[in-house]
PDB file of C-alpha atoms and ligand atoms in Angstrom:
ATOM      1  CA  UNK F 144      15.005  20.623  14.497  1.00 34.00           C
ATOM      2  CA  UNK F 145      13.703  23.907  14.130  1.00 32.00           C
ATOM      3  CA  UNK F 146      14.344  25.948  11.028  1.00 32.00           C
ATOM      4  CA  UNK F 147      15.247  29.446  11.239  1.00 33.00           C
ATOM      5  CA  UNK F 148      14.344  31.804   8.186  1.00 33.00           C
ATOM      6  CA  UNK F 149      17.958  31.824   7.455  1.00 31.00           C
ATOM      7  CA  UNK F 150      18.160  28.255   7.238  1.00 30.00           C
ATOM      8  CA  UNK F 151      15.236  27.831   5.053  1.00 31.00           C
ATOM      9  CA  UNK F 152      15.621  25.942   1.852  1.00 32.00           C
ATOM     10  CA  UNK F 153      15.519  28.515  -1.125  1.00 32.00           C
ATOM     11  CA  UNK F 154      12.108  30.249  -1.766  1.00 35.00           C
ATOM     12  CA  UNK F 155      10.296  29.624  -5.080  1.00 35.00           C
ATOM     13  CA  UNK F 156       7.838  32.022  -6.173  1.00 37.00           C
ATOM     14  CA  UNK F 157       4.957  30.776  -8.059  1.00 36.00           C
ATOM     15  CA  UNK F 158       3.600  31.021 -10.743  1.00 31.00           C
ATOM     16  CA  UNK F 159       2.758  27.237 -10.181  1.00 32.00           C
ATOM     17  CA  UNK F 160       4.242  26.360 -13.652  1.00 29.00           C
ATOM     18  CA  UNK F 161       7.871  27.053 -11.607  1.00 31.00           C
ATOM     19  CA  UNK F 162       9.898  24.195 -10.834  1.00 35.00           C
ATOM     20  CA  UNK F 163       8.812  21.829  -8.047  1.00 37.00           C
ATOM     21  CA  UNK F 164      10.891  21.080  -5.022  1.00 40.00           C
ATOM     22  CA  UNK F 165      12.569  17.690  -4.966  1.00 40.00           C
ATOM     23  CA  UNK F 166      10.181  14.856  -3.710  1.00 43.00           C
ATOM     24  CA  UNK F 167      10.780  12.865  -0.585  1.00 45.00           C
ATOM     25  CA  UNK F 168      13.621  14.697   0.491  1.00 52.00           C
ATOM     26  CA  UNK F 169      12.195  15.217   4.175  1.00 67.00           C
ATOM     27  CA  UNK F 170      12.858  18.777   3.954  1.00 92.00           C
ATOM     28  CA  UNK F 171       9.083  19.703   3.460  1.00 96.00           C
ATOM     29  CA  UNK F 172       6.166  18.761   5.448  1.00 98.00           C
ATOM     30  CA  UNK F 173       3.738  19.605   2.651  1.00 98.00           C
ATOM     31  CA  UNK F 174       4.225  19.452  -0.930  1.00 97.00           C
ATOM     32  CA  UNK F 175       1.784  19.612  -3.623  1.00 98.00           C
ATOM     33  CA  UNK F 176       2.158  19.386  -7.478  1.00 97.00           C
ATOM     34  CA  UNK F 177      -0.632  20.264  -9.849  1.00 97.00           C
ATOM     35  CA  UNK F 178      -3.108  19.634  -7.095  1.00 98.00           C
ATOM     36  CA  UNK F 179      -6.700  20.293  -8.504  1.00 98.00           C
ATOM     37  CA  UNK F 180     -10.358  20.243  -7.242  1.00 98.00           C
ATOM     38  CA  UNK F 181     -13.483  21.446  -8.913  1.00 97.00           C
ATOM     39  CA  UNK F 182     -17.205  21.349  -7.630  1.00 97.00           C
ATOM     40  CA  UNK F 183     -19.569  21.493 -10.877  1.00 95.00           C
ATOM     41  CA  UNK F 184     -18.052  24.084 -12.899  1.00 94.00           C
ATOM     42  CA  UNK F 185     -16.204  26.033 -10.274  1.00 95.00           C
ATOM     43  CA  UNK F 186     -12.667  25.221  -9.935  1.00 96.00           C
ATOM     44  CA  UNK F 187     -11.799  25.484  -6.281  1.00 97.00           C
ATOM     45  CA  UNK F 188      -8.028  24.476  -6.370  1.00 98.00           C
ATOM     46  CA  UNK F 189      -6.393  24.832  -9.674  1.00 97.00           C
ATOM     47  CA  UNK F 190      -3.126  23.008 -10.361  1.00 97.00           C
ATOM     48  CA  UNK F 191      -1.772  24.091  -7.005  1.00 98.00           C
ATOM     49  CA  UNK F 192       2.060  23.519  -6.564  1.00 97.00           C
ATOM     50  CA  UNK F 193       3.430  24.593  -3.077  1.00 97.00           C
ATOM     51  CA  UNK F 194       5.776  23.397  -0.432  1.00 97.00           C
ATOM     52  CA  UNK F 195       5.997  23.949   3.133  1.00 97.00           C
ATOM     53  CA  UNK F 196       9.451  23.333   5.000  1.00 97.00           C
ATOM     54  CA  UNK F 197       9.828  20.940   7.995  1.00 97.00           C
ATOM     55  CA  UNK F 198       9.787  23.073  11.290  1.00 96.00           C
ATOM     56  CA  UNK F 199       7.896  26.289  10.073  1.00 97.00           C
ATOM     57  CA  UNK F 200       4.752  28.137  10.906  1.00 97.00           C
ATOM     58  CA  UNK F 201       3.498  28.654   7.378  1.00 97.00           C
ATOM     59  CA  UNK F 202       0.708  31.176   6.964  1.00 96.00           C
ATOM     60  CA  UNK F 203      -2.109  30.221   4.364  1.00 96.00           C
ATOM     61  CA  UNK F 204      -3.793  33.309   3.195  1.00 93.00           C
ATOM     62  CA  UNK F 205      -6.122  34.440   0.366  1.00 91.00           C
ATOM     63  CA  UNK F 206      -9.441  35.983   0.217  1.00 91.00           C
ATOM     64  CA  UNK F 207     -12.739  34.502   0.755  1.00 91.00           C
ATOM     65  CA  UNK F 208     -13.398  31.636  -1.627  1.00 93.00           C
ATOM     66  CA  UNK F 209      -9.702  31.363  -2.670  1.00 94.00           C
ATOM     67  CA  UNK F 210      -9.600  27.794  -1.953  1.00 96.00           C
ATOM     68  CA  UNK F 211      -7.839  27.458   1.483  1.00 95.00           C
ATOM     69  CA  UNK F 212     -10.439  25.114   3.269  1.00 94.00           C
ATOM     70  CA  UNK F 213     -10.588  22.842   0.183  1.00 96.00           C
ATOM     71  CA  UNK F 214      -6.887  22.531  -0.156  1.00 97.00           C
ATOM     72  CA  UNK F 215      -6.751  21.655   3.665  1.00 96.00           C
ATOM     73  CA  UNK F 216      -9.526  19.046   2.958  1.00 96.00           C
ATOM     74  CA  UNK F 217      -7.593  17.537   0.153  1.00 97.00           C
ATOM     75  CA  UNK F 218      -4.655  17.527   2.286  1.00 97.00           C
ATOM     76  CA  UNK F 219      -6.504  15.601   5.051  1.00 95.00           C
ATOM     77  CA  UNK F 220      -7.992  13.364   2.800  1.00 95.00           C
ATOM     78  CA  UNK F 221     -11.575  14.378   3.415  1.00 94.00           C
ATOM     79  CA  UNK F 222     -12.061  14.910  -0.393  1.00 96.00           C
ATOM     80  CA  UNK F 223     -10.024  13.597  -3.105  1.00 96.00           C
ATOM     81  CA  UNK F 224      -8.395  15.547  -5.915  1.00 97.00           C
ATOM     82  CA  UNK F 225      -9.414  15.668  -9.487  1.00 97.00           C
ATOM     83  CA  UNK F 226      -5.745  15.772 -10.510  1.00 97.00           C
ATOM     84  CA  UNK F 227      -2.209  16.251  -9.247  1.00 97.00           C
ATOM     85  CA  UNK F 228      -0.513  14.655  -6.285  1.00 97.00           C
ATOM     86  CA  UNK F 229       0.904  15.689  -2.803  1.00 97.00           C
ATOM     87  CA  UNK F 230       3.344  14.319  -0.341  1.00 97.00           C
ATOM     88  CA  UNK F 231       2.697  14.826   3.441  1.00 97.00           C
ATOM     89  CA  UNK F 232       5.349  14.235   5.848  1.00 97.00           C
ATOM     90  CA  UNK F 233       7.016  12.395   3.229  1.00 96.00           C
ATOM     91  CA  UNK F 234       3.983  10.282   2.550  1.00 96.00           C
ATOM     92  CA  UNK F 235       1.910  10.355  -0.582  1.00 96.00           C
ATOM     93  CA  UNK F 236      -1.483  11.589  -0.259  1.00 95.00           C
ATOM     94  CA  UNK F 237      -2.948   8.267  -1.265  1.00 93.00           C
ATOM     95  CA  UNK F 238      -1.512   6.603   1.810  1.00 95.00           C
ATOM     96  CA  UNK F 239      -3.428   8.359   4.501  1.00 94.00           C
ATOM     97  CA  UNK F 240      -2.852   5.858   7.047  1.00 93.00           C
ATOM     98  CA  UNK F 241       0.950   6.675   6.453  1.00 95.00           C
ATOM     99  CA  UNK F 242       0.524  10.342   7.548  1.00 96.00           C
ATOM    100  CA  UNK F 243      -2.657  10.890   9.223  1.00 94.00           C
ATOM    101  CA  UNK F 244      -1.677   9.440  12.908  1.00 92.00           C
ATOM    102  CA  UNK F 245       1.044  12.135  12.463  1.00 95.00           C
ATOM    103  CA  UNK F 246      -1.094  14.977  11.712  1.00 96.00           C
ATOM    104  CA  UNK F 247      -3.559  17.109  14.006  1.00 95.00           C
ATOM    105  CA  UNK F 248      -6.076  19.166  12.586  1.00 94.00           C
ATOM    106  CA  UNK F 249      -8.661  21.954  13.429  1.00 92.00           C
ATOM    107  CA  UNK F 250     -10.907  22.827  10.468  1.00 88.00           C
ATOM    108  CA  UNK F 251     -14.231  24.769  10.559  1.00 76.00           C
ATOM    109  CA  UNK F 252     -16.246  24.166  13.776  1.00 75.00           C
ATOM    110  CA  UNK F 253     -14.708  21.247  15.730  1.00 78.00           C
ATOM    111  CA  UNK F 254     -17.367  18.853  16.975  1.00 86.00           C
ATOM    112  CA  UNK F 255     -17.859  18.375  20.712  1.00 92.00           C
ATOM    113  CA  UNK F 256     -20.125  16.524  23.287  1.00 94.00           C
ATOM    114  CA  UNK F 257     -21.686  19.861  24.659  1.00 94.00           C
ATOM    115  CA  UNK F 258     -23.192  17.940  27.884  1.00 96.00           C
ATOM    116  CA  UNK F 259     -19.640  16.810  28.757  1.00 96.00           C
ATOM    117  CA  UNK F 260     -16.588  18.706  30.228  1.00 97.00           C
ATOM    118  CA  UNK F 261     -13.446  19.447  27.825  1.00 97.00           C
ATOM    119  CA  UNK F 262     -11.557  16.752  29.975  1.00 97.00           C
ATOM    120  CA  UNK F 263     -14.133  14.028  29.235  1.00 97.00           C
ATOM    121  CA  UNK F 264     -14.320  15.185  25.442  1.00 96.00           C
ATOM    122  CA  UNK F 265     -10.456  14.572  25.513  1.00 97.00           C
ATOM    123  CA  UNK F 266     -10.599  11.408  27.606  1.00 96.00           C
ATOM    124  CA  UNK F 267     -12.980  10.085  25.139  1.00 95.00           C
ATOM    125  CA  UNK F 268     -10.879  10.888  22.005  1.00 93.00           C
ATOM    126  CA  UNK F 269      -7.525   9.763  24.088  1.00 95.00           C
ATOM    127  CA  UNK F 270      -9.284   6.452  24.356  1.00 94.00           C
ATOM    128  CA  UNK F 271     -10.244   6.250  20.892  1.00 92.00           C
ATOM    129  CA  UNK F 272      -7.081   7.142  19.415  1.00 89.00           C
ATOM    130  CA  UNK F 273      -4.901   5.130  22.059  1.00 91.00           C
ATOM    131  CA  UNK F 274      -3.218   8.199  23.253  1.00 92.00           C
ATOM    132  CA  UNK F 275      -1.950   8.132  27.075  1.00 92.00           C
ATOM    133  CA  UNK F 276      -4.324   9.817  29.628  1.00 91.00           C
ATOM    134  CA  UNK F 277      -1.633  11.826  30.769  1.00 94.00           C
ATOM    135  CA  UNK F 278      -1.602  13.544  27.396  1.00 95.00           C
ATOM    136  CA  UNK F 279      -5.163  14.967  28.116  1.00 97.00           C
ATOM    137  CA  UNK F 280      -3.723  17.167  31.163  1.00 95.00           C
ATOM    138  CA  UNK F 281      -0.855  18.337  28.791  1.00 94.00           C
ATOM    139  CA  UNK F 282      -2.998  19.711  26.061  1.00 95.00           C
ATOM    140  CA  UNK F 283      -5.266  21.319  28.460  1.00 96.00           C
ATOM    141  CA  UNK F 284      -2.538  23.174  29.971  1.00 93.00           C
ATOM    142  CA  UNK F 285      -0.961  24.029  26.499  1.00 90.00           C
ATOM    143  CA  UNK F 286      -4.208  25.988  25.606  1.00 89.00           C
ATOM    144  CA  UNK F 287      -4.757  27.129  29.005  1.00 89.00           C
ATOM    145  CA  UNK F 288      -8.057  25.569  29.519  1.00 93.00           C
ATOM    146  CA  UNK F 289      -7.112  23.581  32.673  1.00 95.00           C
ATOM    147  CA  UNK F 290      -8.966  25.707  35.106  1.00 96.00           C
ATOM    148  CA  UNK F 291     -12.206  25.192  33.245  1.00 95.00           C
ATOM    149  CA  UNK F 292     -11.621  21.671  32.480  1.00 96.00           C
ATOM    150  CA  UNK F 293     -14.473  20.259  34.272  1.00 97.00           C
ATOM    151  CA  UNK F 294     -17.037  22.751  32.966  1.00 96.00           C
ATOM    152  CA  UNK F 295     -19.661  21.501  30.480  1.00 96.00           C
ATOM    153  CA  UNK F 296     -18.495  22.278  27.023  1.00 96.00           C
ATOM    154  CA  UNK F 297     -21.956  23.654  26.191  1.00 95.00           C
ATOM    155  CA  UNK F 298     -21.196  26.479  28.809  1.00 94.00           C
ATOM    156  CA  UNK F 299     -17.979  27.699  26.811  1.00 92.00           C
ATOM    157  CA  UNK F 300     -17.541  30.870  24.960  1.00 87.00           C
ATOM    158  CA  UNK F 301     -16.508  30.754  21.326  1.00 84.00           C
ATOM    159  CA  UNK F 302     -12.883  31.471  21.876  1.00 83.00           C
ATOM    160  CA  UNK F 303     -12.827  28.543  24.346  1.00 88.00           C
ATOM    161  CA  UNK F 304     -14.334  25.951  22.180  1.00 90.00           C
ATOM    162  CA  UNK F 305     -11.632  27.177  19.546  1.00 87.00           C
ATOM    163  CA  UNK F 306      -9.025  26.387  22.100  1.00 89.00           C
ATOM    164  CA  UNK F 307     -10.613  22.921  23.001  1.00 93.00           C
ATOM    165  CA  UNK F 308     -10.376  22.365  19.389  1.00 92.00           C
ATOM    166  CA  UNK F 309      -6.799  23.088  19.300  1.00 91.00           C
ATOM    167  CA  UNK F 310      -6.254  20.836  22.198  1.00 94.00           C
ATOM    168  CA  UNK F 311      -8.103  17.999  20.329  1.00 95.00           C
ATOM    169  CA  UNK F 312      -5.609  18.601  17.382  1.00 94.00           C
ATOM    170  CA  UNK F 313      -2.627  18.595  19.667  1.00 95.00           C
ATOM    171  CA  UNK F 314      -3.668  15.311  21.461  1.00 95.00           C
ATOM    172  CA  UNK F 315      -1.466  12.892  18.919  1.00 93.00           C
ATOM    173  CA  UNK F 316       1.374  15.133  19.699  1.00 94.00           C
ATOM    174  CA  UNK F 317       1.643  15.600  15.946  1.00 96.00           C
ATOM    175  CA  UNK F 318       4.354  16.379  13.551  1.00 97.00           C
ATOM    176  CA  UNK F 319       2.174  18.323  11.409  1.00 97.00           C
ATOM    177  CA  UNK F 320      -0.522  20.754  12.742  1.00 96.00           C
ATOM    178  CA  UNK F 321      -2.884  22.211  10.325  1.00 96.00           C
ATOM    179  CA  UNK F 322      -5.245  25.001  11.710  1.00 93.00           C
ATOM    180  CA  UNK F 323      -8.122  26.399   9.727  1.00 90.00           C
ATOM    181  CA  UNK F 324      -8.881  29.776  11.290  1.00 86.00           C
ATOM    182  CA  UNK F 325      -7.616  29.120  14.843  1.00 82.00           C
ATOM    183  CA  UNK F 326      -8.056  32.397  16.016  1.00 80.00           C
ATOM    184  CA  UNK F 327     -11.808  32.499  15.049  1.00 77.00           C
ATOM    185  CA  UNK F 328     -13.515  34.169  18.420  1.00 77.00           C
ATOM    186  CA  UNK F 329     -10.654  34.533  20.406  1.00 82.00           C
ATOM    187  CA  UNK F 330     -10.130  37.781  22.269  1.00 84.00           C
ATOM    188  CA  UNK F 331      -6.715  39.867  22.141  1.00 85.00           C
ATOM    189  CA  UNK F 332      -5.505  37.751  25.000  1.00 83.00           C
ATOM    190  CA  UNK F 333      -6.438  34.510  23.479  1.00 82.00           C
ATOM    191  CA  UNK F 334      -4.540  35.597  20.160  1.00 86.00           C
ATOM    192  CA  UNK F 335      -1.485  36.484  22.205  1.00 86.00           C
ATOM    193  CA  UNK F 336      -1.821  32.953  23.982  1.00 83.00           C
ATOM    194  CA  UNK F 337      -2.154  31.102  20.736  1.00 85.00           C
ATOM    195  CA  UNK F 338       0.880  32.918  19.139  1.00 87.00           C
ATOM    196  CA  UNK F 339       2.989  31.709  21.877  1.00 87.00           C
ATOM    197  CA  UNK F 340       1.738  28.299  21.843  1.00 88.00           C
ATOM    198  CA  UNK F 341       2.494  27.959  18.090  1.00 92.00           C
ATOM    199  CA  UNK F 342       6.015  29.299  18.502  1.00 92.00           C
ATOM    200  CA  UNK F 343       6.477  26.908  21.282  1.00 90.00           C
ATOM    201  CA  UNK F 344       5.462  23.852  19.216  1.00 91.00           C
ATOM    202  CA  UNK F 345       7.784  25.225  16.028  1.00 94.00           C
ATOM    203  CA  UNK F 346      10.627  25.397  18.829  1.00 93.00           C
ATOM    204  CA  UNK F 347       9.753  21.528  19.130  1.00 89.00           C
ATOM    205  CA  UNK F 348      10.419  20.932  15.328  1.00 92.00           C
ATOM    206  CA  UNK F 349       6.608  20.807  14.662  1.00 94.00           C
ATOM    207  CA  UNK F 350       5.234  22.320  11.518  1.00 97.00           C
ATOM    208  CA  UNK F 351       2.177  24.380  11.381  1.00 97.00           C
ATOM    209  CA  UNK F 352       0.055  25.073   8.553  1.00 97.00           C
ATOM    210  CA  UNK F 353      -2.043  27.997   9.427  1.00 94.00           C
ATOM    211  CA  UNK F 354      -4.967  29.512   7.565  1.00 94.00           C
ATOM    212  CA  UNK F 355      -5.976  32.976   8.913  1.00 89.00           C
ATOM    213  CA  UNK F 356      -7.456  36.121   7.679  1.00 86.00           C
ATOM    214  CA  UNK F 357      -5.379  37.899  10.498  1.00 85.00           C
ATOM    215  CA  UNK F 358      -2.644  39.182   8.336  1.00 87.00           C
ATOM    216  CA  UNK F 359      -0.921  41.420  11.384  1.00 85.00           C
ATOM    217  CA  UNK F 360      -0.937  38.370  13.204  1.00 85.00           C
ATOM    218  CA  UNK F 361       0.401  36.157  10.597  1.00 88.00           C
ATOM    219  CA  UNK F 362       3.249  38.753   9.952  1.00 87.00           C
ATOM    220  CA  UNK F 363       4.418  38.386  13.660  1.00 88.00           C
ATOM    221  CA  UNK F 364       4.234  34.373  13.802  1.00 93.00           C
ATOM    222  CA  UNK F 365       4.880  33.185  10.046  1.00 95.00           C
ATOM    223  CA  UNK F 366       8.127  32.550   8.759  1.00 94.00           C
ATOM    224  CA  UNK F 367       6.869  30.713   5.611  1.00 96.00           C
ATOM    225  CA  UNK F 368       3.896  32.172   3.476  1.00 95.00           C
ATOM    226  CA  UNK F 369       1.610  30.676   0.944  1.00 96.00           C
ATOM    227  CA  UNK F 370      -0.641  33.083  -0.603  1.00 93.00           C
ATOM    228  CA  UNK F 371      -3.825  31.722  -2.647  1.00 95.00           C
ATOM    229  CA  UNK F 372      -5.973  33.435  -5.110  1.00 93.00           C
ATOM    230  CA  UNK F 373      -8.631  31.616  -7.176  1.00 94.00           C
ATOM    231  CA  UNK F 374      -7.068  28.386  -6.256  1.00 96.00           C
ATOM    232  CA  UNK F 375      -3.685  29.242  -7.413  1.00 95.00           C
ATOM    233  CA  UNK F 376      -0.557  30.216  -5.429  1.00 95.00           C
ATOM    234  CA  UNK F 377       0.485  33.889  -5.739  1.00 92.00           C
ATOM    235  CA  UNK F 378       3.378  33.328  -3.639  1.00 93.00           C
ATOM    236  CA  UNK F 379       4.835  30.238  -1.853  1.00 96.00           C
ATOM    237  CA  UNK F 380       8.169  31.312   0.098  1.00 95.00           C
ATOM    238  CA  UNK F 381       9.591  32.836   3.198  1.00 95.00           C
ATOM    239  CA  UNK F 382       7.460  35.783   4.851  1.00 92.00           C
ATOM    240  CA  UNK F 383      11.024  37.685   5.041  1.00 90.00           C
ATOM    241  CA  UNK F 384      11.449  37.625   0.986  1.00 90.00           C
ATOM    242  CA  UNK F 385       7.580  38.601   0.635  1.00 88.00           C
ATOM    243  CA  UNK F 386       8.199  41.626   2.758  1.00 85.00           C
ATOM    244  CA  UNK F 387      11.559  42.437   1.206  1.00 86.00           C
ATOM    245  CA  UNK F 388       9.793  42.860  -2.175  1.00 81.00           C
ATOM    246  CA  UNK F 389       8.280  46.029  -0.909  1.00 75.00           C
ATOM    247  CA  UNK F 390      10.415  47.541   1.764  1.00 78.00           C
ATOM    248  CA  UNK F 391       8.435  49.744   4.387  1.00 78.00           C
ATOM    249  CA  UNK F 392       5.116  48.433   3.439  1.00 79.00           C
ATOM    250  CA  UNK F 393       3.103  46.467   5.726  1.00 79.00           C
ATOM    251  CA  UNK F 394       2.224  42.694   5.365  1.00 78.00           C
ATOM    252  CA  UNK F 395      -1.403  43.688   4.441  1.00 81.00           C
ATOM    253  CA  UNK F 396      -0.180  46.392   1.827  1.00 83.00           C
ATOM    254  CA  UNK F 397       1.704  43.596   0.264  1.00 80.00           C
ATOM    255  CA  UNK F 398      -1.188  41.213   0.228  1.00 81.00           C
ATOM    256  CA  UNK F 399      -3.605  43.939  -1.502  1.00 83.00           C
ATOM    257  CA  UNK F 400      -0.876  44.781  -4.032  1.00 81.00           C
ATOM    258  CA  UNK F 401      -0.309  41.407  -5.197  1.00 79.00           C
ATOM    259  CA  UNK F 402      -4.051  40.788  -5.404  1.00 80.00           C
ATOM    260  CA  UNK F 403      -4.412  44.044  -7.215  1.00 80.00           C
ATOM    261  CA  UNK F 404      -1.872  43.131  -9.629  1.00 79.00           C
ATOM    262  CA  UNK F 405      -3.677  39.824 -10.130  1.00 72.00           C
ATOM    263  CA  UNK F 406      -6.970  41.631 -10.855  1.00 67.00           C
ATOM    264  CA  UNK F 407      -5.443  43.942 -13.411  1.00 65.00           C
TER     265      UNK F 407
HETATM  266  N1  LIG H 557     -18.623  21.344  -1.119  1.00 56.77           N
HETATM  267  C1  LIG H 557     -18.577  22.394  -1.916  1.00 56.77           C
HETATM  268  N2  LIG H 557     -19.305  22.656  -3.105  1.00 56.77           N
HETATM  269  C2  LIG H 557     -19.507  23.413  -3.690  1.00 56.77           C
HETATM  270  N3  LIG H 557     -18.641  24.469  -4.006  1.00 56.77           N
HETATM  271  C3  LIG H 557     -17.859  24.383  -3.131  1.00 56.77           C
HETATM  272  C4  LIG H 557     -18.012  23.348  -2.083  1.00 56.77           C
HETATM  273  N4  LIG H 557     -16.538  23.901  -1.252  1.00 56.77           N
HETATM  274  C5  LIG H 557     -16.026  24.880  -1.639  1.00 56.77           C
HETATM  275  N5  LIG H 557     -16.751  25.291  -2.853  1.00 56.77           N
HETATM  276  C6  LIG H 557     -16.398  26.278  -3.561  1.00 56.77           C
HETATM  277  O1  LIG H 557     -14.989  26.473  -3.756  1.00 56.77           O
HETATM  278  C7  LIG H 557     -14.281  27.465  -3.529  1.00 56.77           C
HETATM  279  C8  LIG H 557     -13.418  27.853  -2.632  1.00 56.77           C
HETATM  280  O2  LIG H 557     -13.784  27.511  -1.535  1.00 56.77           O
HETATM  281  P1  LIG H 557     -12.988  27.367   0.069  1.00 56.77           P
HETATM  282  O3  LIG H 557     -13.970  27.198   1.101  1.00 56.77           O
HETATM  283  O4  LIG H 557     -11.961  26.424  -0.019  1.00 56.77           O
HETATM  284  O5  LIG H 557     -12.497  28.892   0.209  1.00 56.77           O
HETATM  285  P2  LIG H 557     -11.596  29.653   1.281  1.00 56.77           P
HETATM  286  O6  LIG H 557     -10.330  30.404   0.697  1.00 56.77           O
HETATM  287  O7  LIG H 557     -11.370  28.814   2.581  1.00 56.77           O
HETATM  288  O8  LIG H 557     -12.489  30.730   1.672  1.00 56.77           O
HETATM  289  P3  LIG H 557     -12.983  31.218   3.229  1.00 56.77           P
HETATM  290  O9  LIG H 557     -12.134  32.462   3.589  1.00 56.77           O
HETATM  291  O10 LIG H 557     -14.194  32.178   2.819  1.00 56.77           O
HETATM  292  O11 LIG H 557     -13.182  30.307   4.171  1.00 56.77           O
HETATM  293  C9  LIG H 557     -15.482  28.646  -3.486  1.00 56.77           C
HETATM  294  O12 LIG H 557     -15.886  29.195  -4.727  1.00 56.77           O
HETATM  295  C10 LIG H 557     -16.635  27.800  -2.921  1.00 56.77           C
HETATM  296  O13 LIG H 557     -17.881  28.300  -3.065  1.00 56.77           O
END
């Protein structure tokens, strides 16, 4: 099922004290309630309450240090929250095995065996994860790396490594794809190819949670938006509603206006 913006559940704007969406309804791929994480005295994620509807491409934006990567690491169970809760694909954060097999993720620089080819890197992962070997060819096609599949990954450009990282995340044919800066190092053609890929995945009913600093790109591809500032959500809702707040202004202008309002 793919949700068009017109069929999205009603938006809700932060502040995070706003009412939380109903839990366990299946309408949301990601829901967090008061999720918090600090490192020493620094609060990275601050009582965060967000919701990402199933079948959307959700852009996750915010300035450097806003807490995006920390949130993603919390959602993937790589670090534990200090407070709050979350539900991913209907499963509580505490039940990692209940949802992680249905989640694909690309965060920071993906790890590869540089002396092996992309094909072999993916074969190894497919064998470890118990995925069919036919899936390796499929994901190589999806990220348009098939013609270089037999080259050593150590010889790849940054953008090609990034595509291989996306291919790895797609191996389990996940219901939820979490991507942290997937366009890092991609040239314009690579960015367009990624945009098309994300749209195709959404058409298959998958949910994509996508952190990026490329606001113009997100404006084109994201139908849902979560905007973070100092660990809190400034906005959580449809992109269309975000843009309607200041007709005629660009996505970037909105973003800066909201941030400026927050800093005053
Ligand atoms: N392991 C850590 N130890 C200490 N502080 C951390 C750690 N990880 C993150 N932080 C701090 O938490 C805050 C949020 O960092 P985070 O990496 O989540 O931000 P971000 O929104 O992903 O930023 P960017 O856009 O620059 O990637 C920052 O102040 C950062 O310094």
